[in-house]
Short mmCIF file of C-alpha atoms and ligand atoms in Angstrom, two decimals:
data_model
loop_
_atom_site.label_atom_id
_atom_site.label_comp_id
_atom_site.label_asym_id
_atom_site.label_seq_id
_atom_site.Cartn_x
_atom_site.Cartn_y
_atom_site.Cartn_z
CA UNK Z 1 -8.70 -29.12 -19.74
CA UNK Z 2 -9.20 -30.08 -16.16
CA UNK Z 3 -12.79 -30.14 -14.90
CA UNK Z 4 -14.29 -29.86 -11.45
CA UNK Z 5 -11.06 -29.44 -9.57
CA UNK Z 6 -10.59 -28.54 -5.93
CA UNK Z 7 -9.88 -24.97 -4.72
CA UNK Z 8 -6.32 -26.13 -3.70
CA UNK Z 9 -5.65 -27.49 -7.19
CA UNK Z 10 -6.86 -24.19 -8.80
CA UNK Z 11 -4.52 -22.23 -6.46
CA UNK Z 12 -1.73 -24.54 -7.37
CA UNK Z 13 -2.27 -24.02 -11.13
CA UNK Z 14 -2.40 -20.23 -10.49
CA UNK Z 15 0.90 -20.32 -8.71
CA UNK Z 16 2.57 -21.20 -12.04
CA UNK Z 17 1.54 -17.72 -13.28
CA UNK Z 18 2.52 -15.81 -10.08
CA UNK Z 19 5.35 -13.71 -11.27
CA UNK Z 20 5.74 -10.00 -10.52
CA UNK Z 21 5.34 -7.58 -13.37
CA UNK Z 22 8.38 -5.28 -12.93
CA UNK Z 23 9.65 -2.52 -10.66
CA UNK Z 24 9.42 1.23 -10.66
CA UNK Z 25 11.00 3.95 -8.65
CA UNK Z 26 8.60 6.32 -6.83
CA UNK Z 27 8.77 9.21 -4.38
CA UNK Z 28 8.34 8.07 -0.80
CA UNK Z 29 5.43 10.46 -0.47
CA UNK Z 30 3.51 8.03 -2.85
CA UNK Z 31 4.93 4.86 -1.24
CA UNK Z 32 2.35 4.06 1.39
CA UNK Z 33 0.63 0.65 0.68
CA UNK Z 34 3.26 -0.22 -2.07
CA UNK Z 35 5.54 -3.19 -1.90
CA UNK Z 36 9.24 -2.74 -1.65
CA UNK Z 37 11.19 -4.22 -4.46
CA UNK Z 38 14.63 -3.59 -2.79
CA UNK Z 39 16.18 -4.23 0.58
CA UNK Z 40 16.73 -0.98 2.49
CA UNK Z 41 20.11 -0.64 4.18
CA UNK Z 42 20.83 2.25 6.54
CA UNK Z 43 23.46 4.57 5.12
CA UNK Z 44 24.07 6.10 8.59
CA UNK Z 45 23.17 5.19 12.11
CA UNK Z 46 19.90 6.33 13.83
CA UNK Z 47 20.06 8.46 15.75
CA UNK Z 48 23.05 9.89 13.88
CA UNK Z 49 24.47 11.32 17.13
CA UNK Z 50 24.11 10.59 20.92
CA UNK Z 51 21.28 12.74 22.13
CA UNK Z 52 19.27 13.73 25.16
CA UNK Z 53 15.89 12.11 25.48
CA UNK Z 54 14.59 14.96 27.85
CA UNK Z 55 15.03 18.56 28.79
CA UNK Z 56 17.67 18.60 31.53
CA UNK Z 57 21.41 18.77 32.27
CA UNK Z 58 24.12 16.65 30.69
CA UNK Z 59 26.99 15.70 32.99
CA UNK Z 60 29.49 13.09 33.95
CA UNK Z 61 28.02 10.60 36.53
CA UNK Z 62 31.37 10.42 38.30
CA UNK Z 63 30.88 14.09 39.24
CA UNK Z 64 27.89 13.04 41.43
CA UNK Z 65 29.61 10.14 43.19
CA UNK Z 66 28.56 10.09 46.93
CA UNK Z 67 26.00 12.92 46.58
CA UNK Z 68 22.97 12.88 48.83
CA UNK Z 69 20.52 15.31 50.49
CA UNK Z 70 23.10 16.34 53.07
CA UNK Z 71 26.03 16.67 50.69
CA UNK Z 72 24.72 17.45 47.23
CA UNK Z 73 27.00 17.74 44.21
CA UNK Z 74 27.34 21.22 42.69
CA UNK Z 75 28.17 21.64 38.96
CA UNK Z 76 28.71 24.69 36.87
CA UNK Z 77 26.58 25.27 33.81
CA UNK Z 78 29.23 25.86 31.13
CA UNK Z 79 26.95 25.79 27.97
CA UNK Z 80 23.41 25.41 26.75
CA UNK Z 81 22.72 23.07 23.82
CA UNK Z 82 19.35 23.21 21.99
CA UNK Z 83 18.11 20.51 19.55
CA UNK Z 84 19.60 21.29 16.11
CA UNK Z 85 22.80 22.83 17.56
CA UNK Z 86 26.15 21.36 18.22
CA UNK Z 87 27.98 21.42 21.64
CA UNK Z 88 30.38 24.39 22.03
CA UNK Z 89 33.06 21.91 23.35
CA UNK Z 90 33.56 18.92 25.64
CA UNK Z 91 32.43 18.94 29.28
CA UNK Z 92 35.22 19.25 31.67
CA UNK Z 93 35.11 17.78 35.28
CA UNK Z 94 32.68 19.74 37.43
CA UNK Z 95 30.80 21.10 34.40
CA UNK Z 96 27.32 20.46 33.14
CA UNK Z 97 25.43 21.51 29.91
CA UNK Z 98 21.74 22.52 29.88
CA UNK Z 99 20.19 20.47 27.07
CA UNK Z 100 16.83 20.14 25.40
CA UNK Z 101 15.17 16.99 24.14
CA UNK Z 102 16.93 15.89 20.95
CA UNK Z 103 20.07 17.98 21.59
CA UNK Z 104 23.45 16.29 20.81
CA UNK Z 105 25.32 15.42 23.92
CA UNK Z 106 28.80 16.90 24.42
CA UNK Z 107 31.93 14.76 24.88
CA UNK Z 108 32.71 13.98 28.44
CA UNK Z 109 28.97 13.56 29.36
CA UNK Z 110 27.62 10.05 30.17
CA UNK Z 111 24.19 10.92 31.78
CA UNK Z 112 21.42 13.45 31.74
CA UNK Z 113 19.30 14.47 34.75
CA UNK Z 114 15.88 15.88 34.13
CA UNK Z 115 15.26 19.50 34.60
CA UNK Z 116 12.74 18.92 37.40
CA UNK Z 117 15.29 16.95 39.54
CA UNK Z 118 17.88 19.63 40.18
CA UNK Z 119 17.87 23.11 41.70
CA UNK Z 120 19.66 25.88 39.94
CA UNK Z 121 20.90 29.18 41.22
CA UNK Z 122 22.69 31.32 38.75
CA UNK Z 123 25.14 29.13 36.83
CA UNK Z 124 25.20 26.39 39.49
CA UNK Z 125 23.08 23.30 39.78
CA UNK Z 126 22.87 21.06 42.77
CA UNK Z 127 22.09 17.34 42.61
CA UNK Z 128 21.16 15.45 45.73
CA UNK Z 129 21.74 11.87 44.51
CA UNK Z 130 24.52 9.87 42.86
CA UNK Z 131 23.71 9.30 39.11
CA UNK Z 132 24.51 6.21 37.01
CA UNK Z 133 26.47 6.47 33.79
CA UNK Z 134 24.29 5.71 30.77
CA UNK Z 135 21.00 6.88 32.32
CA UNK Z 136 18.95 9.08 30.06
CA UNK Z 137 21.40 8.91 27.19
CA UNK Z 138 20.25 7.83 23.67
CA UNK Z 139 23.53 6.55 22.16
CA UNK Z 140 24.32 7.12 18.44
CA UNK Z 141 22.92 4.14 16.54
CA UNK Z 142 20.66 2.97 19.36
CA UNK Z 143 17.80 2.35 16.98
CA UNK Z 144 19.61 1.39 13.76
CA UNK Z 145 23.26 0.64 13.00
CA UNK Z 146 24.94 1.91 9.88
CA UNK Z 147 24.74 -0.84 7.23
CA UNK Z 148 21.80 -2.52 9.02
CA UNK Z 149 19.12 -4.00 6.75
CA UNK Z 150 16.02 -2.22 7.99
CA UNK Z 151 13.37 -3.29 5.51
CA UNK Z 152 13.24 -6.23 3.24
CA UNK Z 153 12.22 -6.57 -0.43
CA UNK Z 154 8.57 -7.74 -0.40
CA UNK Z 155 7.64 -5.76 2.69
CA UNK Z 156 4.48 -3.68 2.86
CA UNK Z 157 5.28 0.02 3.02
CA UNK Z 158 3.27 0.83 6.13
CA UNK Z 159 2.90 4.23 7.76
CA UNK Z 160 5.79 3.41 10.11
CA UNK Z 161 7.89 2.04 7.21
CA UNK Z 162 7.44 5.38 5.36
CA UNK Z 163 8.69 7.07 8.52
CA UNK Z 164 11.77 4.88 8.60
CA UNK Z 165 12.56 5.58 4.94
CA UNK Z 166 12.19 9.34 5.64
CA UNK Z 167 14.42 9.09 8.74
CA UNK Z 168 17.12 7.65 6.49
CA UNK Z 169 16.75 10.59 4.20
CA UNK Z 170 15.48 8.54 1.25
CA UNK Z 171 13.38 10.45 -1.21
CA UNK Z 172 12.73 7.60 -3.65
CA UNK Z 173 12.27 3.83 -3.33
CA UNK Z 174 11.95 0.91 -5.70
CA UNK Z 175 8.61 -0.82 -5.56
CA UNK Z 176 6.95 -3.55 -7.49
CA UNK Z 177 4.78 -2.40 -10.33
CA UNK Z 178 1.01 -3.02 -9.75
CA UNK Z 179 -0.37 -5.69 -12.02
CA UNK Z 180 -2.89 -4.22 -14.52
CA UNK Z 181 -6.11 -6.20 -14.46
CA UNK Z 182 -8.89 -5.94 -17.04
CA UNK Z 183 -12.48 -6.55 -15.79
CA UNK Z 184 -14.94 -7.55 -18.40
CA UNK Z 185 -18.59 -8.09 -17.63
CA UNK Z 186 -20.59 -10.30 -19.93
CA UNK Z 187 -24.36 -10.49 -20.15
CA UNK Z 188 -27.14 -9.31 -22.53
CA UNK Z 189 -29.06 -8.13 -19.43
CA UNK Z 190 -26.45 -5.64 -18.30
CA UNK Z 191 -26.96 -1.83 -18.25
CA UNK Z 192 -24.31 0.75 -17.69
CA UNK Z 193 -24.80 3.11 -14.76
CA UNK Z 194 -26.61 6.15 -15.98
CA UNK Z 195 -28.93 4.19 -18.35
CA UNK Z 196 -32.60 4.06 -17.34
CA UNK Z 197 -33.62 0.70 -15.82
CA UNK Z 198 -35.58 -1.30 -18.42
CA UNK Z 199 -37.65 -4.47 -17.99
CA UNK Z 200 -35.57 -7.60 -17.66
CA UNK Z 201 -32.36 -5.66 -17.32
CA UNK Z 202 -30.02 -5.04 -14.36
CA UNK Z 203 -27.14 -2.73 -13.72
CA UNK Z 204 -23.69 -4.08 -14.40
CA UNK Z 205 -22.66 -3.91 -10.75
CA UNK Z 206 -19.89 -6.56 -10.77
CA UNK Z 207 -17.42 -4.26 -12.41
CA UNK Z 208 -17.26 -2.14 -9.24
CA UNK Z 209 -16.79 -4.62 -6.41
CA UNK Z 210 -14.26 -6.45 -8.49
CA UNK Z 211 -12.43 -3.31 -9.24
CA UNK Z 212 -12.28 -2.52 -5.52
CA UNK Z 213 -11.08 -6.12 -4.79
CA UNK Z 214 -8.31 -5.74 -7.37
CA UNK Z 215 -7.12 -2.58 -5.71
CA UNK Z 216 -7.22 -4.30 -2.31
CA UNK Z 217 -5.09 -7.05 -3.75
CA UNK Z 218 -2.46 -4.67 -5.02
CA UNK Z 219 -3.54 -4.33 -8.65
CA UNK Z 220 -4.83 -1.63 -10.85
CA UNK Z 221 -8.35 -2.35 -12.33
CA UNK Z 222 -9.28 -1.53 -15.85
CA UNK Z 223 -13.02 -1.82 -16.16
CA UNK Z 224 -13.70 -2.72 -19.84
CA UNK Z 225 -17.53 -2.62 -19.57
CA UNK Z 226 -20.27 -5.00 -20.49
CA UNK Z 227 -20.09 -7.25 -23.54
CA UNK Z 228 -23.24 -8.99 -24.82
CA UNK Z 229 -23.54 -12.80 -24.66
CA UNK Z 230 -21.89 -13.25 -28.10
CA UNK Z 231 -18.95 -15.59 -28.49
CA UNK Z 232 -17.09 -13.44 -31.04
CA UNK Z 233 -17.63 -10.22 -29.09
CA UNK Z 234 -16.30 -11.74 -25.92
CA UNK Z 235 -13.39 -13.38 -27.80
CA UNK Z 236 -12.50 -9.98 -29.36
CA UNK Z 237 -12.56 -8.30 -25.95
CA UNK Z 238 -10.37 -11.03 -24.48
CA UNK Z 239 -7.98 -10.78 -27.34
CA UNK Z 240 -7.44 -7.07 -27.10
CA UNK Z 241 -7.25 -7.19 -23.30
CA UNK Z 242 -4.56 -9.92 -23.50
CA UNK Z 243 -2.38 -7.48 -25.40
CA UNK Z 244 -2.84 -4.65 -22.86
CA UNK Z 245 -3.12 -6.14 -19.42
CA UNK Z 246 -1.38 -8.60 -17.03
CA UNK Z 247 -4.57 -10.54 -16.17
CA UNK Z 248 -8.19 -10.52 -17.23
CA UNK Z 249 -11.21 -11.26 -15.11
CA UNK Z 250 -14.61 -11.82 -16.58
CA UNK Z 251 -17.97 -12.25 -14.98
CA UNK Z 252 -21.04 -14.08 -16.27
CA UNK Z 253 -21.42 -16.72 -18.93
CA UNK Z 254 -19.20 -19.28 -17.28
CA UNK Z 255 -21.81 -21.87 -16.47
CA UNK Z 256 -23.87 -24.39 -18.55
CA UNK Z 257 -26.74 -22.17 -19.92
CA UNK Z 258 -27.39 -21.63 -23.53
CA UNK Z 259 -25.77 -18.20 -23.41
CA UNK Z 260 -22.82 -19.14 -21.24
CA UNK Z 261 -20.08 -18.53 -23.84
CA UNK Z 262 -16.98 -17.49 -22.01
CA UNK Z 263 -15.42 -20.88 -22.21
CA UNK Z 264 -15.80 -20.91 -25.94
CA UNK Z 265 -14.64 -17.31 -26.24
CA UNK Z 266 -11.44 -18.23 -24.32
CA UNK Z 267 -10.70 -20.77 -27.02
CA UNK Z 268 -11.64 -18.45 -29.82
CA UNK Z 269 -9.34 -15.78 -28.46
CA UNK Z 270 -6.35 -18.14 -28.93
CA UNK Z 271 -5.95 -18.91 -25.21
CA UNK Z 272 -5.68 -22.36 -23.64
CA UNK Z 273 -8.29 -23.46 -21.16
CA UNK Z 274 -6.65 -24.58 -17.87
CA UNK Z 275 -9.71 -25.62 -15.98
CA UNK Z 276 -13.45 -25.26 -15.67
CA UNK Z 277 -15.59 -25.64 -12.54
CA UNK Z 278 -14.10 -25.53 -9.02
CA UNK Z 279 -15.45 -27.35 -6.02
CA UNK Z 280 -16.79 -24.42 -4.05
CA UNK Z 281 -20.20 -22.96 -3.47
CA UNK Z 282 -20.80 -20.25 -4.43
CA UNK Z 283 -18.61 -19.91 -7.48
CA UNK Z 284 -18.53 -23.40 -8.94
CA UNK Z 285 -18.69 -22.29 -12.59
CA UNK Z 286 -15.25 -20.62 -12.63
CA UNK Z 287 -13.30 -21.14 -15.80
CA UNK Z 288 -9.66 -20.28 -16.41
CA UNK Z 289 -7.60 -19.78 -19.51
CA UNK Z 290 -4.02 -18.77 -20.25
CA UNK Z 291 -2.20 -17.09 -23.05
CA UNK Z 292 1.54 -16.28 -23.05
CA UNK Z 293 1.70 -16.51 -19.26
CA UNK Z 294 -1.40 -14.28 -18.72
CA UNK Z 295 -4.45 -15.64 -16.95
CA UNK Z 296 -8.10 -15.20 -17.89
CA UNK Z 297 -10.27 -15.95 -14.99
CA UNK Z 298 -13.93 -16.33 -15.77
CA UNK Z 299 -16.14 -15.93 -12.76
CA UNK Z 300 -19.87 -16.49 -12.22
CA UNK Z 301 -21.98 -13.50 -12.86
CA UNK Z 302 -23.67 -13.77 -9.54
CA UNK Z 303 -22.35 -10.79 -7.59
CA UNK Z 304 -21.53 -12.54 -4.27
CA UNK Z 305 -20.28 -15.69 -6.09
CA UNK Z 306 -17.92 -13.53 -8.13
CA UNK Z 307 -16.63 -11.75 -5.04
CA UNK Z 308 -16.12 -14.95 -3.02
CA UNK Z 309 -14.33 -16.70 -5.80
CA UNK Z 310 -12.14 -13.65 -6.21
CA UNK Z 311 -11.33 -13.73 -2.41
CA UNK Z 312 -10.51 -17.45 -2.37
CA UNK Z 313 -8.79 -17.95 -5.77
CA UNK Z 314 -7.78 -14.64 -7.36
CA UNK Z 315 -6.69 -12.63 -4.48
CA UNK Z 316 -3.77 -14.84 -3.54
CA UNK Z 317 -2.29 -14.90 -7.04
CA UNK Z 318 -2.89 -11.18 -7.56
CA UNK Z 319 -1.13 -10.41 -4.27
CA UNK Z 320 1.86 -12.55 -5.32
CA UNK Z 321 1.92 -10.77 -8.74
CA UNK Z 322 1.97 -7.45 -6.88
CA UNK Z 323 5.01 -8.62 -4.85
CA UNK Z 324 3.21 -9.09 -1.54
CA UNK Z 325 4.56 -11.76 0.74
CA UNK Z 326 1.37 -12.53 2.71
CA UNK Z 327 -1.35 -13.94 0.55
CA UNK Z 328 -3.38 -16.03 3.05
CA UNK Z 329 -6.19 -14.72 5.12
CA UNK Z 330 -6.32 -15.67 8.81
CA UNK Z 331 -8.50 -18.71 9.61
CA UNK Z 332 -10.00 -18.98 13.14
CA UNK Z 333 -12.11 -21.53 14.92
CA UNK Z 334 -15.50 -20.10 15.74
CA UNK Z 335 -18.62 -21.35 17.49
CA UNK Z 336 -21.95 -21.20 15.68
CA UNK Z 337 -24.31 -18.98 17.52
CA UNK Z 338 -27.17 -19.90 15.27
CA UNK Z 339 -27.70 -23.13 13.26
CA UNK Z 340 -27.35 -23.26 9.50
CA UNK Z 341 -29.90 -25.82 8.28
CA UNK Z 342 -28.63 -26.69 4.76
CA UNK Z 343 -26.39 -29.62 3.95
CA UNK Z 344 -23.19 -28.84 2.11
CA UNK Z 345 -22.81 -31.34 -0.77
CA UNK Z 346 -19.92 -29.18 -2.06
CA UNK Z 347 -17.37 -27.25 -0.09
CA UNK Z 348 -19.27 -24.16 0.98
CA UNK Z 349 -18.08 -20.66 1.80
CA UNK Z 350 -20.75 -19.27 3.97
CA UNK Z 351 -21.03 -15.57 4.47
CA UNK Z 352 -20.86 -14.94 8.23
CA UNK Z 353 -20.53 -12.32 10.90
CA UNK Z 354 -17.81 -13.39 13.31
CA UNK Z 355 -17.41 -11.58 16.61
CA UNK Z 356 -14.95 -12.00 19.48
CA UNK Z 357 -16.78 -12.46 22.71
CA UNK Z 358 -15.77 -13.85 26.14
CA UNK Z 359 -12.43 -15.06 24.83
CA UNK Z 360 -13.70 -16.90 21.72
CA UNK Z 361 -14.87 -16.28 18.23
CA UNK Z 362 -18.61 -16.64 17.54
CA UNK Z 363 -20.29 -16.82 14.14
CA UNK Z 364 -23.77 -16.25 12.69
CA UNK Z 365 -24.78 -16.61 9.05
CA UNK Z 366 -25.05 -13.16 7.46
CA UNK Z 367 -28.62 -13.18 6.10
CA UNK Z 368 -29.82 -14.32 2.67
CA UNK Z 369 -27.07 -16.40 1.23
CA UNK Z 370 -28.08 -17.03 -2.36
CA UNK Z 371 -25.13 -16.42 -4.69
CA UNK Z 372 -26.75 -13.27 -6.25
CA UNK Z 373 -27.72 -11.70 -2.91
CA UNK Z 374 -25.40 -8.84 -2.08
CA UNK Z 375 -26.68 -7.58 1.28
CA UNK Z 376 -25.19 -10.52 3.12
CA UNK Z 377 -21.86 -9.91 1.30
CA UNK Z 378 -21.92 -6.34 2.52
CA UNK Z 379 -22.74 -7.42 6.11
CA UNK Z 380 -20.26 -10.36 6.42
CA UNK Z 381 -16.77 -10.14 7.76
CA UNK Z 382 -15.92 -13.83 7.35
CA UNK Z 383 -16.50 -16.90 5.26
CA UNK Z 384 -17.20 -20.16 7.17
CA UNK Z 385 -15.33 -22.89 5.29
CA UNK Z 386 -17.61 -25.95 5.43
CA UNK Z 387 -16.09 -29.15 3.98
CA UNK Z 388 -17.93 -31.08 1.20
CA UNK Z 389 -20.32 -33.63 2.54
CA UNK Z 390 -20.96 -31.87 5.82
CA UNK Z 391 -24.50 -31.86 7.26
CA UNK Z 392 -26.29 -28.82 8.67
CA UNK Z 393 -24.39 -26.76 11.21
CA UNK Z 394 -25.67 -27.02 14.76
CA UNK Z 395 -25.77 -24.22 17.23
CA UNK Z 396 -22.56 -24.47 19.31
CA UNK Z 397 -20.74 -26.40 16.57
CA UNK Z 398 -17.16 -25.33 15.99
CA UNK Z 399 -16.29 -24.10 12.45
CA UNK Z 400 -13.40 -22.74 10.52
CA UNK Z 401 -13.90 -19.11 9.57
CA UNK Z 402 -11.75 -17.24 7.03
CA UNK Z 403 -11.58 -13.67 8.26
CA UNK Z 404 -11.93 -11.07 5.53
CA UNK Z 405 -9.42 -8.24 5.13
CA UNK Z 406 -10.22 -5.09 7.07
CA UNK Z 407 -11.07 -3.22 3.86
CA UNK Z 408 -13.93 -5.63 3.22
CA UNK Z 409 -15.62 -4.90 6.49
CA UNK Z 410 -18.12 -2.08 7.24
P1 AMP L 501 -24.33 -15.95 -15.33
O1 AMP L 501 -23.09 -16.24 -14.61
O2 AMP L 501 -24.18 -15.26 -16.66
O3 AMP L 501 -25.12 -17.20 -15.38
O4 AMP L 501 -25.14 -14.94 -14.36
C1 AMP L 501 -25.62 -15.35 -13.12
C2 AMP L 501 -26.43 -14.20 -12.54
O5 AMP L 501 -25.61 -13.04 -12.34
C3 AMP L 501 -27.56 -13.71 -13.38
O6 AMP L 501 -28.67 -13.47 -12.57
C4 AMP L 501 -26.96 -12.48 -14.05
O7 AMP L 501 -28.08 -11.66 -14.45
C5 AMP L 501 -26.16 -11.89 -12.91
N1 AMP L 501 -25.08 -11.08 -13.48
C6 AMP L 501 -24.29 -11.43 -14.47
N2 AMP L 501 -23.41 -10.39 -14.68
C7 AMP L 501 -23.70 -9.44 -13.78
C8 AMP L 501 -23.11 -8.16 -13.50
N3 AMP L 501 -22.01 -7.76 -14.20
N4 AMP L 501 -23.55 -7.47 -12.48
C9 AMP L 501 -24.57 -7.98 -11.77
N5 AMP L 501 -25.19 -9.13 -11.97
C10 AMP L 501 -24.73 -9.86 -12.95
MG1 MG L 502 -25.40 -14.89 -18.25
#
């Protein structure tokens, strides 16, 4: 078992377990936020026919050659084409077709003039300028060619991507299955929601932020509930979760206290311990086990420590397991607007509020920063990444800040 490893080493070890968990076919109405498991190739061009981008008159530009205010061109309106209809026939020389936005253009037309730019009397329109072929025409396939790869396997299905799938007439798509992640809280002090608060006890809150984080990472959380600090009970919970789920996250009992039994329970469940303790504060007492390619990640019970360890270590692997291509959070350089007076013996991830002002990022620490304090975790939108051995942060000092995903921010 490795002990006291760097965050990079922990991430590297996790990468060995980063395979996706299969595919499924779903309706595109359910596909927003899912990850494509297939390339999407256009079966036909978009638009499927040349069309008018405005309400006006379709004509052949050559019929307006030399036209000006003094000698305007006159054309006969031979047909009207509404969006959804087909032209009655080709345009002959000297003819024009009234068209609405989205109407297919007739053969023989190479330009469209807007309704407001002509004058019409009866079936004759007059145009007082020479037009250029190609103006105001949306050619067939302008946006997408037939056979073009429009979306790649591994892409996020965004609102616009759903639109693209629908424009191509697709009703179903193949997406990666979401990894199923068990969340087990450990601790004799934990009460379920709904129980009356008793002396010495606290509510099992960790289950809920972690479940939300699992969802944000593309997984499905399965909250198992609270297990007392008993080695055999924790091992039994791990053992049954290993049979059901793709990954297991525990909180509590990962440190060095008399009732910190998750490490031993991992062994008792038949899993191998990969590492214990990671060089990061908060979150040092993380422990990791593995059985048959499935990871057990044991996080500190302290609510903010558990969340931060999840962000830095678990989120990247879970996103990869979910088929997502981007797993890294953006890191920006920010200027401290207030000092932070503590030294950082270990690498520290400091909850901070980062704002963009006057062309630069500025950071302030987000309140009470002990690993169990949650208010600062709610307030923060970034984690300042302070290297091990760094002294206090001065006002004006430049720091690296990891920006949290939008769904983490108020
Ligand atoms: P531990 O990691 O077991 O040493 O716990 C560290 C701190 O986190 C203690 O104050 C625990 O009471 C608290 N804690 C442990 N599990 C949870 C939980 N599920 N929800 C909220 N706080 C917890
Ligand atoms: Mg405990």
